[in-house]
mmCIF file of C-alpha atoms in Angstrom:
data_model
loop_
_atom_site.group_PDB
_atom_site.id
_atom_site.type_symbol
_atom_site.label_atom_id
_atom_site.label_comp_id
_atom_site.label_asym_id
_atom_site.label_seq_id
_atom_site.Cartn_x
_atom_site.Cartn_y
_atom_site.Cartn_z
ATOM 1 C CA MET A 1 348.247 14.476 133.449
ATOM 2 C CA LYS A 2 347.618 14.478 137.191
ATOM 3 C CA GLY A 3 344.435 12.623 136.594
ATOM 4 C CA ASN A 4 346.199 10.107 134.350
ATOM 5 C CA THR A 5 348.940 9.507 136.826
ATOM 6 C CA GLN A 6 347.083 9.571 140.100
ATOM 7 C CA ILE A 7 346.829 6.095 141.649
ATOM 8 C CA THR A 8 344.375 4.876 144.202
ATOM 9 C CA THR A 9 345.950 5.371 147.622
ATOM 10 C CA ALA A 10 345.052 2.064 149.188
ATOM 11 C CA LEU A 11 346.130 0.045 146.170
ATOM 12 C CA LEU A 12 349.446 1.896 145.919
ATOM 13 C CA LEU A 13 350.289 1.530 149.600
ATOM 14 C CA ALA A 14 349.555 -2.130 149.500
ATOM 15 C CA ALA A 15 351.760 -2.627 146.495
ATOM 16 C CA VAL A 16 354.620 -0.522 147.797
ATOM 17 C CA LEU A 17 354.639 -1.806 151.395
ATOM 18 C CA VAL A 18 353.884 -5.472 150.761
ATOM 19 C CA SER A 19 355.280 -6.429 147.408
ATOM 20 C CA VAL A 20 358.948 -7.390 147.269
ATOM 21 C CA SER A 21 359.220 -6.817 143.500
ATOM 22 C CA CYS A 22 358.357 -4.060 141.081
ATOM 23 C CA LYS A 23 355.503 -6.064 139.641
ATOM 24 C CA GLY A 24 352.847 -5.055 142.189
ATOM 25 C CA ALA A 25 349.642 -3.859 140.678
ATOM 26 C CA LEU A 26 349.957 -0.067 140.609
ATOM 27 C CA ASN A 27 347.967 0.767 137.487
ATOM 28 C CA GLY A 28 345.466 -1.137 135.418
ATOM 29 C CA PHE A 29 346.673 0.078 132.049
ATOM 30 C CA ASP A 30 350.260 -1.222 131.761
ATOM 31 C CA LEU A 31 352.571 -3.964 132.940
ATOM 32 C CA ASN A 32 353.708 -2.031 136.085
ATOM 33 C CA ARG A 33 357.321 -2.937 135.634
ATOM 34 C CA PRO A 34 360.287 -1.625 133.726
ATOM 35 C CA LEU A 35 360.489 -3.067 130.187
ATOM 36 C CA GLY A 36 363.634 -1.808 128.546
ATOM 37 C CA TRP A 37 367.314 -1.228 129.234
ATOM 38 C CA ALA A 38 366.779 -0.886 132.961
ATOM 39 C CA THR A 39 365.876 -4.584 133.120
ATOM 40 C CA CYS A 40 369.251 -5.632 131.689
ATOM 41 C CA ALA A 41 372.392 -6.362 133.636
ATOM 42 C CA THR A 42 374.562 -6.312 130.509
ATOM 43 C CA VAL A 43 374.517 -5.111 126.944
ATOM 44 C CA ASP A 44 373.677 -8.763 126.056
ATOM 45 C CA ALA A 45 370.401 -8.370 127.956
ATOM 46 C CA GLU A 46 371.160 -10.642 130.866
ATOM 47 C CA PRO A 47 368.321 -9.961 133.305
ATOM 48 C CA TYR A 48 368.483 -7.471 136.146
ATOM 49 C CA GLU A 49 365.901 -7.440 138.932
ATOM 50 C CA LEU A 50 365.159 -3.708 139.394
ATOM 51 C CA CYS A 51 362.927 -3.573 142.449
ATOM 52 C CA GLY A 52 364.064 -0.404 144.244
ATOM 53 C CA GLY A 53 363.181 -0.434 147.921
ATOM 54 C CA GLY A 54 361.176 -3.607 147.505
ATOM 55 C CA GLY A 55 359.587 -4.586 150.836
ATOM 56 C CA GLY A 56 361.984 -2.553 152.993
ATOM 57 C CA GLY A 57 361.283 0.024 155.614
ATOM 58 C CA SER A 58 358.990 2.898 154.568
ATOM 59 C CA ILE A 59 357.749 6.365 155.532
ATOM 60 C CA VAL A 60 354.836 8.521 154.368
ATOM 61 C CA LEU A 61 355.498 12.258 154.067
ATOM 62 C CA LYS A 62 353.106 15.156 153.597
ATOM 63 C CA ALA A 63 354.076 18.660 152.520
ATOM 64 C CA GLU A 64 354.806 21.232 155.297
ATOM 65 C CA GLY A 65 355.136 24.277 152.960
ATOM 66 C CA LYS A 66 358.726 25.053 154.073
ATOM 67 C CA ASP A 67 361.736 23.399 152.523
ATOM 68 C CA ASP A 68 360.319 19.961 151.943
ATOM 69 C CA GLY A 69 363.316 18.948 149.797
ATOM 70 C CA LYS A 70 365.565 18.478 152.808
ATOM 71 C CA ARG A 71 362.992 16.261 154.550
ATOM 72 C CA ILE A 72 362.676 14.080 151.477
ATOM 73 C CA GLN A 73 366.478 13.868 151.189
ATOM 74 C CA GLU A 74 366.776 12.743 154.836
ATOM 75 C CA ALA A 75 363.960 10.212 154.344
ATOM 76 C CA LEU A 76 365.657 8.638 151.362
ATOM 77 C CA ASN A 77 368.827 8.282 153.401
ATOM 78 C CA ARG A 78 366.974 6.447 156.160
ATOM 79 C CA PHE A 79 364.228 4.479 154.462
ATOM 80 C CA ASP A 80 364.004 2.071 151.518
ATOM 81 C CA VAL A 81 360.579 3.340 150.410
ATOM 82 C CA VAL A 82 359.537 7.047 150.613
ATOM 83 C CA ILE A 83 355.816 7.701 149.901
ATOM 84 C CA LEU A 84 354.895 11.298 149.156
ATOM 85 C CA ASP A 85 351.308 12.027 149.988
ATOM 86 C CA GLY A 86 350.017 15.107 148.075
ATOM 87 C CA SER A 87 346.829 15.525 150.094
ATOM 88 C CA ALA A 88 348.287 18.376 152.177
ATOM 89 C CA GLY A 89 349.494 20.363 149.136
ATOM 90 C CA GLU A 90 352.679 20.657 147.026
ATOM 91 C CA PHE A 91 356.106 19.768 148.251
ATOM 92 C CA VAL A 92 358.265 22.873 147.953
ATOM 93 C CA PHE A 93 362.065 22.767 147.175
ATOM 94 C CA GLU A 94 364.167 25.799 147.979
ATOM 95 C CA ARG A 95 366.959 24.457 145.781
ATOM 96 C CA THR A 96 368.084 21.290 144.151
ATOM 97 C CA VAL A 97 368.512 18.365 146.553
ATOM 98 C CA THR A 98 371.388 15.892 146.026
ATOM 99 C CA VAL A 99 370.633 12.236 146.545
ATOM 100 C CA ASP A 100 374.064 10.563 146.823
ATOM 101 C CA SER A 101 375.326 6.985 146.708
ATOM 102 C CA LEU A 102 372.111 5.198 147.539
ATOM 103 C CA SER A 103 371.136 1.716 146.408
ATOM 104 C CA GLY A 104 367.688 0.047 146.404
ATOM 105 C CA LYS A 105 365.340 2.975 146.927
ATOM 106 C CA THR A 106 361.798 3.734 145.795
ATOM 107 C CA LEU A 107 360.228 7.225 145.760
ATOM 108 C CA VAL A 108 356.582 7.193 144.893
ATOM 109 C CA GLY A 109 353.709 9.705 144.979
ATOM 110 C CA ILE A 110 350.092 9.332 145.979
ATOM 111 C CA ASN A 111 347.117 11.701 146.023
ATOM 112 C CA GLY A 112 348.547 13.792 143.189
ATOM 113 C CA ALA A 113 351.979 14.479 144.664
ATOM 114 C CA VAL A 114 353.692 17.554 143.218
ATOM 115 C CA LEU A 115 357.298 18.607 143.789
ATOM 116 C CA ARG A 116 357.764 22.276 142.926
ATOM 117 C CA SER A 117 360.675 24.709 142.974
ATOM 118 C CA ARG A 118 360.160 27.772 145.157
ATOM 119 C CA PHE A 119 361.666 30.117 142.538
ATOM 120 C CA VAL A 120 359.344 30.968 139.599
ATOM 121 C CA LEU A 121 359.907 32.975 136.442
ATOM 122 C CA THR A 122 357.193 35.493 137.117
ATOM 123 C CA GLU A 123 355.763 37.727 134.492
ATOM 124 C CA GLN A 124 357.929 40.594 135.800
ATOM 125 C CA ILE A 125 361.132 38.523 135.365
ATOM 126 C CA ARG A 126 360.095 37.348 131.948
ATOM 127 C CA SER A 127 359.540 40.915 130.883
ATOM 128 C CA LEU A 128 363.056 41.858 131.913
ATOM 129 C CA LEU A 129 364.447 39.125 129.641
ATOM 130 C CA GLN A 130 362.040 39.423 126.728
ATOM 131 C CA ASP A 131 364.467 41.064 124.284
ATOM 132 C CA THR A 132 367.356 38.603 124.822
ATOM 133 C CA GLY A 133 366.112 35.536 123.000
ATOM 134 C CA ASN A 134 368.016 36.059 119.730
ATOM 135 C CA LEU A 135 371.437 36.736 121.224
ATOM 136 C CA PRO A 136 374.268 34.346 120.266
ATOM 137 C CA THR A 137 374.502 30.969 121.989
ATOM 138 C CA ASN A 138 377.892 30.018 120.542
ATOM 139 C CA VAL A 139 380.626 29.125 123.002
ATOM 140 C CA GLY A 140 383.175 31.953 123.079
ATOM 141 C CA THR A 141 380.734 34.825 122.599
ATOM 142 C CA GLY A 142 380.206 35.412 126.350
ATOM 143 C CA ASN A 143 382.086 37.453 128.900
ATOM 144 C CA VAL A 144 382.502 38.066 132.651
ATOM 145 C CA LEU A 145 379.641 38.761 135.006
ATOM 146 C CA SER A 146 379.727 41.440 137.713
ATOM 147 C CA ASN A 147 380.166 38.667 140.312
ATOM 148 C CA GLY A 148 383.384 37.654 138.602
ATOM 149 C CA LEU A 149 382.153 34.447 136.937
ATOM 150 C CA LYS A 150 382.993 33.838 133.247
ATOM 151 C CA VAL A 151 380.167 32.696 130.981
ATOM 152 C CA GLY A 152 380.921 31.063 127.663
ATOM 153 C CA GLU A 153 377.748 32.133 125.700
ATOM 154 C CA ARG A 154 376.498 35.646 125.037
ATOM 155 C CA ARG A 155 372.783 34.981 125.681
ATOM 156 C CA GLU A 156 373.445 33.233 129.003
ATOM 157 C CA GLN A 157 375.786 36.011 130.044
ATOM 158 C CA VAL A 158 373.284 38.783 129.298
ATOM 159 C CA GLN A 159 370.361 36.978 130.972
ATOM 160 C CA ARG A 160 372.309 36.215 134.068
ATOM 161 C CA GLN A 161 373.552 39.723 134.364
ATOM 162 C CA ILE A 162 370.064 41.114 134.067
ATOM 163 C CA LEU A 163 368.908 38.998 137.025
ATOM 164 C CA LEU A 164 372.069 39.795 138.993
ATOM 165 C CA ASP A 165 371.234 43.523 138.561
ATOM 166 C CA ALA A 166 367.565 42.965 139.453
ATOM 167 C CA PHE A 167 367.999 40.773 142.567
ATOM 168 C CA GLY A 168 371.526 41.544 143.752
ATOM 169 C CA ASP A 169 372.089 37.861 144.517
ATOM 170 C CA GLU A 170 375.850 37.470 143.902
ATOM 171 C CA LYS A 171 375.587 33.703 144.348
ATOM 172 C CA GLU A 172 372.718 33.487 141.778
ATOM 173 C CA THR A 173 370.926 30.936 143.993
ATOM 174 C CA TYR A 174 367.884 30.945 141.694
ATOM 175 C CA ARG A 175 369.924 29.041 139.130
ATOM 176 C CA PHE A 176 369.831 26.021 141.406
ATOM 177 C CA SER A 177 366.055 25.634 141.272
ATOM 178 C CA GLY A 178 365.837 22.009 140.224
ATOM 179 C CA ILE A 179 364.368 19.128 142.250
ATOM 180 C CA PHE A 180 366.802 16.226 142.411
ATOM 181 C CA HIS A 181 370.459 15.563 141.541
ATOM 182 C CA VAL A 182 370.665 11.763 141.757
ATOM 183 C CA ARG A 183 374.360 10.857 141.909
ATOM 184 C CA GLN A 184 376.088 7.442 142.054
ATOM 185 C CA CYS A 185 372.779 5.636 142.814
ATOM 186 C CA ASP A 186 371.567 2.256 141.559
ATOM 187 C CA ASN A 187 368.392 0.188 141.646
ATOM 188 C CA PHE A 188 366.415 3.436 142.020
ATOM 189 C CA ILE A 189 362.706 3.865 141.246
ATOM 190 C CA VAL A 190 360.716 7.080 140.955
ATOM 191 C CA ARG A 191 356.971 6.769 140.212
ATOM 192 C CA ASN A 192 353.757 8.812 140.035
ATOM 193 C CA ILE A 193 355.217 12.282 140.809
ATOM 194 C CA ALA A 194 354.708 15.623 139.096
ATOM 195 C CA PHE A 195 357.904 17.704 138.903
ATOM 196 C CA GLU A 196 357.405 21.428 138.341
ATOM 197 C CA GLY A 197 360.196 23.986 137.932
ATOM 198 C CA PRO A 198 360.494 27.773 137.532
ATOM 199 C CA GLY A 199 360.148 27.958 133.724
ATOM 200 C CA ALA A 200 362.809 27.718 131.024
ATOM 201 C CA VAL A 201 365.548 30.419 130.632
ATOM 202 C CA ASP A 202 369.192 30.264 129.570
ATOM 203 C CA LEU A 203 370.890 30.627 132.958
ATOM 204 C CA GLY A 204 372.921 27.442 132.843
ATOM 205 C CA GLY A 205 370.908 26.278 135.806
ATOM 206 C CA ASP A 206 369.813 22.915 137.171
ATOM 207 C CA PRO A 207 367.434 20.562 135.426
ATOM 208 C CA LEU A 208 364.418 19.205 137.295
ATOM 209 C CA VAL A 209 366.182 15.836 137.607
ATOM 210 C CA ARG A 210 369.785 15.121 136.888
ATOM 211 C CA LEU A 211 371.184 11.593 136.825
ATOM 212 C CA SER A 212 374.950 11.452 137.314
ATOM 213 C CA SER A 213 376.976 8.197 137.308
ATOM 214 C CA CYS A 214 373.825 6.177 138.068
ATOM 215 C CA ASP A 215 372.738 2.801 136.823
ATOM 216 C CA HIS A 216 369.415 0.923 136.770
ATOM 217 C CA VAL A 217 366.945 3.734 137.265
ATOM 218 C CA TRP A 218 363.232 3.553 136.463
ATOM 219 C CA ILE A 219 361.156 6.760 136.138
ATOM 220 C CA ASP A 220 357.499 5.917 135.622
ATOM 221 C CA HIS A 221 354.090 7.653 135.482
ATOM 222 C CA CYS A 222 355.654 11.016 136.214
ATOM 223 C CA SER A 223 355.367 14.464 134.624
ATOM 224 C CA PHE A 224 358.149 17.058 134.066
ATOM 225 C CA THR A 225 357.181 20.709 133.557
ATOM 226 C CA ASP A 226 359.218 23.920 133.251
ATOM 227 C CA GLY A 227 362.775 22.843 134.139
ATOM 228 C CA ILE A 228 364.905 25.994 134.242
ATOM 229 C CA LYS A 229 367.677 24.285 132.151
ATOM 230 C CA CYS A 230 365.920 21.152 130.900
ATOM 231 C CA ASN A 231 363.512 18.614 132.366
ATOM 232 C CA ILE A 232 365.889 15.636 132.655
ATOM 233 C CA CYS A 233 369.665 15.506 132.150
ATOM 234 C CA MET A 234 371.803 12.329 132.280
ATOM 235 C CA SER A 235 375.609 12.192 132.434
ATOM 236 C CA TYR A 236 377.501 10.203 129.827
ATOM 237 C CA ASP A 237 378.368 7.527 132.429
ATOM 238 C CA THR A 238 374.761 6.913 133.512
ATOM 239 C CA ASP A 239 373.479 3.586 132.254
ATOM 240 C CA PHE A 240 370.468 1.254 132.071
ATOM 241 C CA VAL A 241 367.572 3.706 132.487
ATOM 242 C CA ASP A 242 363.846 3.389 131.690
ATOM 243 C CA VAL A 243 361.506 6.355 131.421
ATOM 244 C CA THR A 244 357.960 5.100 130.927
ATOM 245 C CA TRP A 245 354.410 6.525 130.812
ATOM 246 C CA THR A 246 355.751 10.053 131.484
ATOM 247 C CA LEU A 247 354.769 13.494 130.277
ATOM 248 C CA PHE A 248 357.302 16.205 129.335
ATOM 249 C CA GLN A 249 356.078 19.772 128.711
ATOM 250 C CA TYR A 250 356.582 23.492 129.263
ATOM 251 C CA SER A 251 353.993 26.098 130.221
ATOM 252 C CA ASP A 252 353.867 29.760 129.159
ATOM 253 C CA LYS A 253 356.575 30.519 131.827
ATOM 254 C CA VAL A 254 359.223 30.207 129.126
ATOM 255 C CA VAL A 255 361.785 32.825 128.098
ATOM 256 C CA ASN A 256 363.886 30.471 126.018
ATOM 257 C CA HIS A 257 365.972 27.249 126.351
ATOM 258 C CA ASN A 258 362.815 25.108 126.599
ATOM 259 C CA TYR A 259 365.032 22.122 125.631
ATOM 260 C CA CYS A 260 363.599 19.016 127.252
ATOM 261 C CA CYS A 261 366.010 16.076 127.693
ATOM 262 C CA LEU A 262 369.817 16.047 127.330
ATOM 263 C CA MET A 263 371.939 12.906 127.620
ATOM 264 C CA GLY A 264 375.690 13.342 127.377
ATOM 265 C CA SER A 265 376.567 17.043 127.508
ATOM 266 C CA SER A 266 379.868 17.146 125.639
ATOM 267 C CA ASP A 267 381.590 15.697 122.559
ATOM 268 C CA ASN A 268 384.757 15.609 124.626
ATOM 269 C CA ASN A 269 383.603 12.796 126.910
ATOM 270 C CA PRO A 270 384.977 9.294 126.170
ATOM 271 C CA ASN A 271 382.632 6.737 124.787
ATOM 272 C CA ILE A 272 382.488 4.081 127.555
ATOM 273 C CA GLY A 273 379.426 2.253 126.167
ATOM 274 C CA ALA A 274 377.008 3.656 128.692
ATOM 275 C CA LEU A 275 373.828 5.685 128.363
ATOM 276 C CA LYS A 276 371.583 2.802 127.379
ATOM 277 C CA VAL A 277 368.143 4.383 127.869
ATOM 278 C CA THR A 278 364.593 3.396 126.976
ATOM 279 C CA PHE A 279 361.730 5.898 126.509
ATOM 280 C CA ALA A 280 358.445 3.970 126.270
ATOM 281 C CA ASN A 281 354.838 5.231 126.104
ATOM 282 C CA ASP A 282 355.841 8.802 126.889
ATOM 283 C CA ILE A 283 354.300 12.126 125.763
ATOM 284 C CA TRP A 284 356.454 15.028 124.573
ATOM 285 C CA GLY A 285 353.947 17.791 124.874
ATOM 286 C CA ASN A 286 353.293 21.524 124.990
ATOM 287 C CA ASN A 287 355.886 24.167 124.124
ATOM 288 C CA ILE A 288 358.987 21.961 123.855
ATOM 289 C CA ARG A 289 361.498 23.407 121.426
ATOM 290 C CA ALA A 290 364.159 20.731 121.206
ATOM 291 C CA ARG A 291 365.877 17.694 122.791
ATOM 292 C CA VAL A 292 363.069 15.145 122.579
ATOM 293 C CA PRO A 293 365.552 13.648 123.479
ATOM 294 C CA MET A 294 369.120 14.531 122.431
ATOM 295 C CA CYS A 295 371.961 12.110 123.170
ATOM 296 C CA ARG A 296 375.683 11.777 122.684
ATOM 297 C CA LEU A 297 377.573 8.462 123.173
ATOM 298 C CA GLY A 298 374.445 6.464 123.953
ATOM 299 C CA THR A 299 372.157 3.683 122.759
ATOM 300 C CA VAL A 300 368.565 4.831 123.015
ATOM 301 C CA HIS A 301 365.304 2.982 122.368
ATOM 302 C CA ILE A 302 362.223 5.160 121.797
ATOM 303 C CA LEU A 303 359.095 3.026 121.767
ATOM 304 C CA ASN A 304 355.512 4.115 121.207
ATOM 305 C CA ASN A 305 355.991 7.756 122.161
ATOM 306 C CA LEU A 306 353.486 10.583 121.327
ATOM 307 C CA TYR A 307 354.865 13.857 119.983
ATOM 308 C CA SER A 308 352.476 16.732 120.302
ATOM 309 C CA CYS A 309 355.098 19.413 120.673
ATOM 310 C CA VAL A 310 355.972 21.875 117.877
ATOM 311 C CA GLY A 311 359.650 22.848 117.967
ATOM 312 C CA THR A 312 362.611 23.528 115.758
ATOM 313 C CA ARG A 313 364.381 20.217 116.416
ATOM 314 C CA GLY A 314 363.119 16.756 117.103
ATOM 315 C CA ILE A 315 364.746 13.517 118.136
ATOM 316 C CA ASN A 316 368.421 14.338 117.993
ATOM 317 C CA PRO A 317 371.085 11.567 117.860
ATOM 318 C CA ARG A 318 374.543 13.294 118.276
ATOM 319 C CA LYS A 319 378.107 12.053 118.462
ATOM 320 C CA ASP A 320 378.544 8.237 118.496
ATOM 321 C CA SER A 321 374.889 7.581 119.464
ATOM 322 C CA ARG A 322 372.509 4.955 118.159
ATOM 323 C CA PHE A 323 368.711 5.311 118.239
ATOM 324 C CA LEU A 324 366.000 2.674 117.621
ATOM 325 C CA ILE A 325 362.717 4.520 117.108
ATOM 326 C CA GLU A 326 359.498 2.451 116.939
ATOM 327 C CA GLY A 327 355.756 3.094 117.054
#
């Protein structure tokens, strides 16, 4: 996928720094612009110009091998366009970074940019958890952990307690090994970045990317691998999102809970007519078990997607959701 998503550096820089719209030529194989719900201002499809940072101020960052997440967070607060140059290696995140209340931003990768969590489910950790996969996941079957926190599901409780005993980390900081929590942002573009997490396990942890109360977001030519909870989550009040030309997958660093994309996490949320999301030209690949995607309270368009995963559940429309599936 890195080869498929890598873009010529000079061409990308020219498009990002000079073009004032999203239609700059970034890739020769597609239209290089959002094409679904993210282009709509209303449910009646009145047009919305989603251009992210456009021709605003920019910065180019290279990995330093420490906590690169904080540097990227600070750059997004200060600049309209943040370009992540992967030529110096992978960008390492000690824990999930919150991007809060920003409007008109573009985050784009060049030279095979990879954003990776520091924590990894090593073979040793996976061996500690290997006999826990068939424990109950029903709410109400859990109990209290040794750090005093109540867990609703038995499997999550047991797995979290095993790691508590192994690491002695009362705050369970490894649970927060996502990449971005994007909160209350609009007109936000993320392109050409590989997101890589620890591996999937039922710790109730952070996804690789969480969108909360956002609108008009475009994720394009990215890849999402090994989110500890899932790869992408969207809150029930997030709206007008496009995910295009993107790969979802899990490696062999999976214990369980390799559930890919969750939109709307509870039947108890009110239906406010949000969660209008388009998935176009995406690949749902290796080792995904479920949620390809799953959605409550939303209106989802799935266009020309390739499913090469083998799981127990496929596309999953839940409470008060509507799906149009084509191609």
